[in-house]
PDB file of C-alpha atoms in Angstrom:
ATOM      1  CA  MET A   4     -35.415  65.571 234.959  1.00 49.00           C
ATOM      2  CA  ALA A   5     -37.792  68.255 235.392  1.00 49.00           C
ATOM      3  CA  PRO A   6     -37.156  71.266 233.197  1.00 54.00           C
ATOM      4  CA  LEU A   7     -35.701  75.290 235.294  1.00 55.00           C
ATOM      5  CA  ILE A   8     -39.079  77.214 235.911  1.00 57.00           C
ATOM      6  CA  GLU A   9     -38.111  80.703 234.680  1.00 53.00           C
ATOM      7  CA  THR A  10     -39.847  84.033 235.358  1.00 54.00           C
ATOM      8  CA  ALA A  11     -36.956  86.630 234.534  1.00 51.00           C
ATOM      9  CA  GLY A  12     -37.693  90.924 233.814  1.00 49.00           C
ATOM     10  CA  PRO A  13     -36.678  94.601 234.030  1.00 46.00           C
ATOM     11  CA  VAL A  14     -39.258  96.215 236.973  1.00 44.00           C
ATOM     12  CA  ALA A  15     -41.327  98.731 235.702  1.00 43.00           C
ATOM     13  CA  LEU A  16     -40.355 102.056 237.941  1.00 44.00           C
ATOM     14  CA  ARG A  17     -42.232 105.228 237.758  1.00 47.00           C
ATOM     15  CA  PRO A  18     -40.205 108.209 238.564  1.00 48.00           C
ATOM     16  CA  ARG A  19     -42.233 111.071 241.536  1.00 50.00           C
ATOM     17  CA  PRO A  20     -43.433 113.897 239.742  1.00 53.00           C
ATOM     18  CA  GLY A  21     -39.449 115.913 239.572  1.00 51.00           C
ATOM     19  CA  HIS A  22     -37.234 113.190 240.269  1.00 45.00           C
ATOM     20  CA  GLU A  23     -34.405 112.639 237.846  1.00 47.00           C
ATOM     21  CA  THR A  24     -35.611 109.159 235.242  1.00 45.00           C
ATOM     22  CA  ARG A  25     -32.215 107.981 235.002  1.00 42.00           C
ATOM     23  CA  ARG A  26     -31.463 105.675 237.268  1.00 45.00           C
ATOM     24  CA  PRO A  27     -27.740 103.526 236.643  1.00 48.00           C
ATOM     25  CA  ARG A  28     -28.973 100.541 236.055  1.00 57.00           C
ATOM     26  CA  ASP A  29     -32.534  99.318 235.673  1.00 73.00           C
ATOM     27  CA  PHE A  30     -34.258  97.003 238.661  1.00 88.00           C
ATOM     28  CA  ARG A  31     -34.431  93.440 237.530  1.00 91.00           C
ATOM     29  CA  ALA A  32     -35.569  89.914 239.165  1.00 94.00           C
ATOM     30  CA  LEU A  33     -35.265  86.697 237.808  1.00 95.00           C
ATOM     31  CA  ARG A  34     -36.608  83.513 239.899  1.00 95.00           C
ATOM     32  CA  LEU A  35     -35.391  79.932 238.624  1.00 95.00           C
ATOM     33  CA  ARG A  36     -36.619  77.222 240.068  1.00 93.00           C
ATOM     34  CA  VAL A  37     -33.667  74.337 239.621  1.00 91.00           C
ATOM     35  CA  PRO A  38     -34.270  70.877 240.132  1.00 90.00           C
ATOM     36  CA  ALA A  39     -32.572  69.353 243.713  1.00 88.00           C
ATOM     37  CA  SER A  40     -30.333  67.339 241.365  1.00 88.00           C
ATOM     38  CA  VAL A  41     -26.444  68.179 240.281  1.00 88.00           C
ATOM     39  CA  ARG A  42     -27.516  67.429 236.886  1.00 91.00           C
ATOM     40  CA  ALA A  43     -29.925  70.829 237.245  1.00 91.00           C
ATOM     41  CA  VAL A  44     -26.176  72.582 238.201  1.00 93.00           C
ATOM     42  CA  PRO A  45     -24.879  73.521 234.199  1.00 94.00           C
ATOM     43  CA  GLY A  46     -28.492  74.751 233.165  1.00 95.00           C
ATOM     44  CA  ALA A  47     -28.628  77.190 235.777  1.00 96.00           C
ATOM     45  CA  ARG A  48     -25.714  78.560 235.271  1.00 95.00           C
ATOM     46  CA  HIS A  49     -25.163  79.155 231.848  1.00 96.00           C
ATOM     47  CA  ARG A  50     -28.654  80.535 232.591  1.00 96.00           C
ATOM     48  CA  VAL A  51     -27.945  83.526 235.259  1.00 96.00           C
ATOM     49  CA  ARG A  52     -24.463  83.620 233.600  1.00 95.00           C
ATOM     50  CA  ARG A  53     -26.728  84.994 230.230  1.00 95.00           C
ATOM     51  CA  SER A  54     -28.941  87.378 232.259  1.00 94.00           C
ATOM     52  CA  MET A  55     -25.772  88.721 233.397  1.00 94.00           C
ATOM     53  CA  ILE A  56     -24.124  89.574 230.465  1.00 94.00           C
ATOM     54  CA  GLU A  57     -27.511  90.861 228.826  1.00 92.00           C
ATOM     55  CA  TRP A  58     -28.045  92.833 232.127  1.00 92.00           C
ATOM     56  CA  GLY A  59     -24.487  94.749 231.448  1.00 90.00           C
ATOM     57  CA  TRP A  60     -22.242  93.285 234.874  1.00 91.00           C
ATOM     58  CA  GLY A  61     -19.438  93.326 232.082  1.00 88.00           C
ATOM     59  CA  GLU A  62     -16.347  92.075 234.056  1.00 89.00           C
ATOM     60  CA  GLN A  63     -18.292  90.280 237.158  1.00 93.00           C
ATOM     61  CA  VAL A  64     -19.825  88.207 235.425  1.00 95.00           C
ATOM     62  CA  ASP A  65     -17.208  85.372 236.424  1.00 95.00           C
ATOM     63  CA  THR A  66     -17.617  86.475 239.613  1.00 95.00           C
ATOM     64  CA  VAL A  67     -21.015  85.873 239.545  1.00 95.00           C
ATOM     65  CA  GLU A  68     -21.283  82.875 238.139  1.00 95.00           C
ATOM     66  CA  LEU A  69     -18.477  81.278 240.183  1.00 94.00           C
ATOM     67  CA  LEU A  70     -19.810  82.223 243.442  1.00 95.00           C
ATOM     68  CA  PHE A  71     -23.714  81.410 242.261  1.00 96.00           C
ATOM     69  CA  CYS A  72     -22.654  78.098 241.521  1.00 94.00           C
ATOM     70  CA  GLU A  73     -21.012  77.193 244.918  1.00 92.00           C
ATOM     71  CA  LEU A  74     -24.092  78.154 246.797  1.00 92.00           C
ATOM     72  CA  LEU A  75     -26.540  76.239 244.272  1.00 93.00           C
ATOM     73  CA  SER A  76     -24.063  72.972 244.204  1.00 89.00           C
ATOM     74  CA  ASN A  77     -24.136  73.069 248.427  1.00 86.00           C
ATOM     75  CA  ALA A  78     -28.093  73.530 247.853  1.00 87.00           C
ATOM     76  CA  VAL A  79     -28.644  70.736 245.434  1.00 86.00           C
ATOM     77  CA  THR A  80     -25.878  68.289 247.363  1.00 80.00           C
ATOM     78  CA  HIS A  81     -28.026  69.371 250.885  1.00 73.00           C
ATOM     79  CA  ALA A  82     -31.334  68.970 249.238  1.00 70.00           C
ATOM     80  CA  ALA A  83     -31.204  65.822 247.801  1.00 61.00           C
ATOM     81  CA  VAL A  84     -29.902  64.241 251.742  1.00 57.00           C
ATOM     82  CA  GLY A  85     -32.508  62.760 252.915  1.00 52.00           C
ATOM     83  CA  ALA A  86     -35.437  64.965 250.331  1.00 47.00           C
ATOM     84  CA  ARG A  87     -37.886  63.484 248.065  1.00 53.00           C
ATOM     85  CA  THR A  88     -36.878  63.282 244.126  1.00 54.00           C
ATOM     86  CA  GLU A  89     -38.912  66.110 243.463  1.00 61.00           C
ATOM     87  CA  GLU A  90     -37.192  68.585 245.599  1.00 83.00           C
ATOM     88  CA  THR A  91     -36.957  71.786 243.717  1.00 88.00           C
ATOM     89  CA  VAL A  92     -34.015  74.593 245.048  1.00 91.00           C
ATOM     90  CA  GLU A  93     -34.744  78.133 244.732  1.00 93.00           C
ATOM     91  CA  VAL A  94     -33.482  80.539 242.810  1.00 95.00           C
ATOM     92  CA  SER A  95     -33.670  84.879 243.095  1.00 95.00           C
ATOM     93  CA  ILE A  96     -31.210  87.131 241.977  1.00 96.00           C
ATOM     94  CA  ARG A  97     -31.758  90.930 242.251  1.00 95.00           C
ATOM     95  CA  GLN A  98     -30.440  94.161 240.901  1.00 93.00           C
ATOM     96  CA  GLY A  99     -31.117  97.242 242.397  1.00 88.00           C
ATOM     97  CA  PRO A 100     -28.833 100.575 241.292  1.00 84.00           C
ATOM     98  CA  ALA A 101     -25.716  99.451 242.562  1.00 85.00           C
ATOM     99  CA  SER A 102     -25.843  95.873 243.881  1.00 91.00           C
ATOM    100  CA  LEU A 103     -27.052  92.829 243.015  1.00 94.00           C
ATOM    101  CA  ILE A 104     -28.347  89.940 245.621  1.00 96.00           C
ATOM    102  CA  VAL A 105     -27.352  86.493 245.034  1.00 96.00           C
ATOM    103  CA  SER A 106     -30.144  83.963 246.858  1.00 96.00           C
ATOM    104  CA  VAL A 107     -30.314  80.361 247.145  1.00 94.00           C
ATOM    105  CA  ASP A 108     -32.972  78.934 248.973  1.00 91.00           C
ATOM    106  CA  ASP A 109     -33.035  74.541 249.580  1.00 87.00           C
ATOM    107  CA  PRO A 110     -35.252  71.852 251.892  1.00 84.00           C
ATOM    108  CA  GLY A 111     -32.322  70.752 252.819  1.00 72.00           C
ATOM    109  CA  CYS A 112     -32.707  70.141 257.050  1.00 64.00           C
ATOM    110  CA  ALA A 113     -29.072  70.110 257.757  1.00 61.00           C
ATOM    111  CA  GLY A 114     -27.807  73.102 259.727  1.00 61.00           C
ATOM    112  CA  LEU A 115     -26.559  76.636 258.942  1.00 56.00           C
ATOM    113  CA  PRO A 116     -23.120  76.164 256.349  1.00 60.00           C
ATOM    114  CA  VAL A 117     -20.627  77.583 257.823  1.00 54.00           C
ATOM    115  CA  VAL A 118     -16.951  78.899 256.183  1.00 58.00           C
ATOM    116  CA  ALA A 119     -13.921  76.584 257.237  1.00 56.00           C
ATOM    117  CA  ASP A 120     -12.428  77.622 259.697  1.00 56.00           C
ATOM    118  CA  SER A 121      -8.959  77.234 258.198  1.00 51.00           C
ATOM    119  CA  PRO A 122      -8.666  76.256 253.919  1.00 54.00           C
ATOM    120  CA  ALA A 123      -9.051  72.402 253.195  1.00 51.00           C
ATOM    121  CA  GLU A 124      -7.342  69.875 252.693  1.00 52.00           C
ATOM    122  CA  GLU A 125      -5.674  70.035 249.155  1.00 53.00           C
ATOM    123  CA  LEU A 126      -7.178  66.688 248.138  1.00 50.00           C
ATOM    124  CA  ALA A 127     -10.167  67.067 249.800  1.00 53.00           C
ATOM    125  CA  GLU A 128     -13.473  66.816 247.632  1.00 57.00           C
ATOM    126  CA  SER A 129     -14.748  69.717 249.154  1.00 60.00           C
ATOM    127  CA  GLY A 130     -15.079  73.169 251.672  1.00 62.00           C
ATOM    128  CA  ARG A 131     -14.196  75.756 249.666  1.00 71.00           C
ATOM    129  CA  GLY A 132     -16.867  77.295 248.571  1.00 79.00           C
ATOM    130  CA  LEU A 133     -17.916  79.745 251.435  1.00 81.00           C
ATOM    131  CA  LEU A 134     -14.010  80.777 251.487  1.00 81.00           C
ATOM    132  CA  LEU A 135     -14.491  81.925 247.835  1.00 85.00           C
ATOM    133  CA  VAL A 136     -18.168  83.465 248.616  1.00 90.00           C
ATOM    134  CA  GLU A 137     -16.434  85.449 251.961  1.00 88.00           C
ATOM    135  CA  ALA A 138     -13.205  86.369 249.876  1.00 89.00           C
ATOM    136  CA  MET A 139     -15.521  87.766 246.693  1.00 92.00           C
ATOM    137  CA  ALA A 140     -18.374  88.891 247.788  1.00 93.00           C
ATOM    138  CA  SER A 141     -19.712  92.220 249.226  1.00 93.00           C
ATOM    139  CA  ALA A 142     -21.813  90.466 251.452  1.00 93.00           C
ATOM    140  CA  TRP A 143     -23.148  86.643 252.509  1.00 92.00           C
ATOM    141  CA  GLY A 144     -25.085  85.108 255.051  1.00 90.00           C
ATOM    142  CA  CYS A 145     -27.498  82.174 255.731  1.00 88.00           C
ATOM    143  CA  ASP A 146     -30.765  81.874 257.339  1.00 87.00           C
ATOM    144  CA  ARG A 147     -33.101  79.340 258.011  1.00 85.00           C
ATOM    145  CA  THR A 148     -36.238  79.564 256.743  1.00 85.00           C
ATOM    146  CA  ARG A 149     -39.629  77.385 257.335  1.00 84.00           C
ATOM    147  CA  GLN A 150     -38.967  75.398 253.896  1.00 81.00           C
ATOM    148  CA  GLY A 151     -35.182  74.868 254.431  1.00 84.00           C
ATOM    149  CA  THR A 152     -32.331  77.367 254.347  1.00 86.00           C
ATOM    150  CA  ARG A 153     -31.450  80.228 251.871  1.00 91.00           C
ATOM    151  CA  THR A 154     -27.758  81.033 251.506  1.00 91.00           C
ATOM    152  CA  TRP A 155     -26.777  84.662 250.143  1.00 94.00           C
ATOM    153  CA  PHE A 156     -24.323  87.013 248.751  1.00 95.00           C
ATOM    154  CA  ALA A 157     -24.004  90.681 248.097  1.00 95.00           C
ATOM    155  CA  LEU A 158     -21.983  92.500 244.545  1.00 94.00           C
ATOM    156  CA  GLU A 159     -21.355  96.158 244.859  1.00 90.00           C
ATOM    157  CA  GLU A 160     -21.656  97.483 240.869  1.00 80.00           C
ATOM    158  CA  ASP A 161     -18.160  97.485 239.420  1.00 68.00           C
ATOM    159  CA  MET A 162     -16.652 101.170 239.555  1.00 46.00           C
ATOM    160  CA  SER A 163     -13.895 100.364 237.903  1.00 40.00           C
ATOM    161  CA  PRO A 164     -12.364 103.374 235.967  1.00 36.00           C
ATOM    162  CA  SER A 165     -14.048 101.642 232.629  1.00 42.00           C
ATOM    163  CA  ALA A 166     -17.028 101.209 234.013  1.00 48.00           C
ATOM    164  CA  GLN A 167     -17.795 104.958 235.122  1.00 43.00           C
ATOM    165  CA  GLU A 168     -17.268 106.110 231.441  1.00 48.00           C
ATOM    166  CA  ASP A 169     -20.544 104.306 230.697  1.00 53.00           C
ATOM    167  CA  ALA A 170     -22.318 105.194 233.759  1.00 49.00           C
TER     168      ALA A 170
END
């Protein structure tokens, strides 16, 4: 199995002269190239969780991890259908001053993902993922790209009383 390929780190920003240099959060980015295999999901999940902890997402780490896993699992499943075994899924996470955008690109050629009209049957093995994304994310969407499908979600910075004290 191919390893995760990663690029990460803070993005250096220089303030314009006369502008305040303090930012609520640093701008950061993480990119992963994940093998299109279900076996690769736990390693990618662990890497994203570790980054969210390092980046200070506090109580929202579990939400990011859950929603990320839903998108990645869907992407891996659809990339594997009819695709070559060397296919990969691209993950991009960008943190701005008060938000986080997570996108997952897969080479799958199936139609765009959709939210089910009603909750999935109790015993169904799938059908709940995008319901969770829709309910928990600030925004989400999907697009066709030249390479396949991009699905993404955004979360706003948690401004609970404890988060405001830290700011």
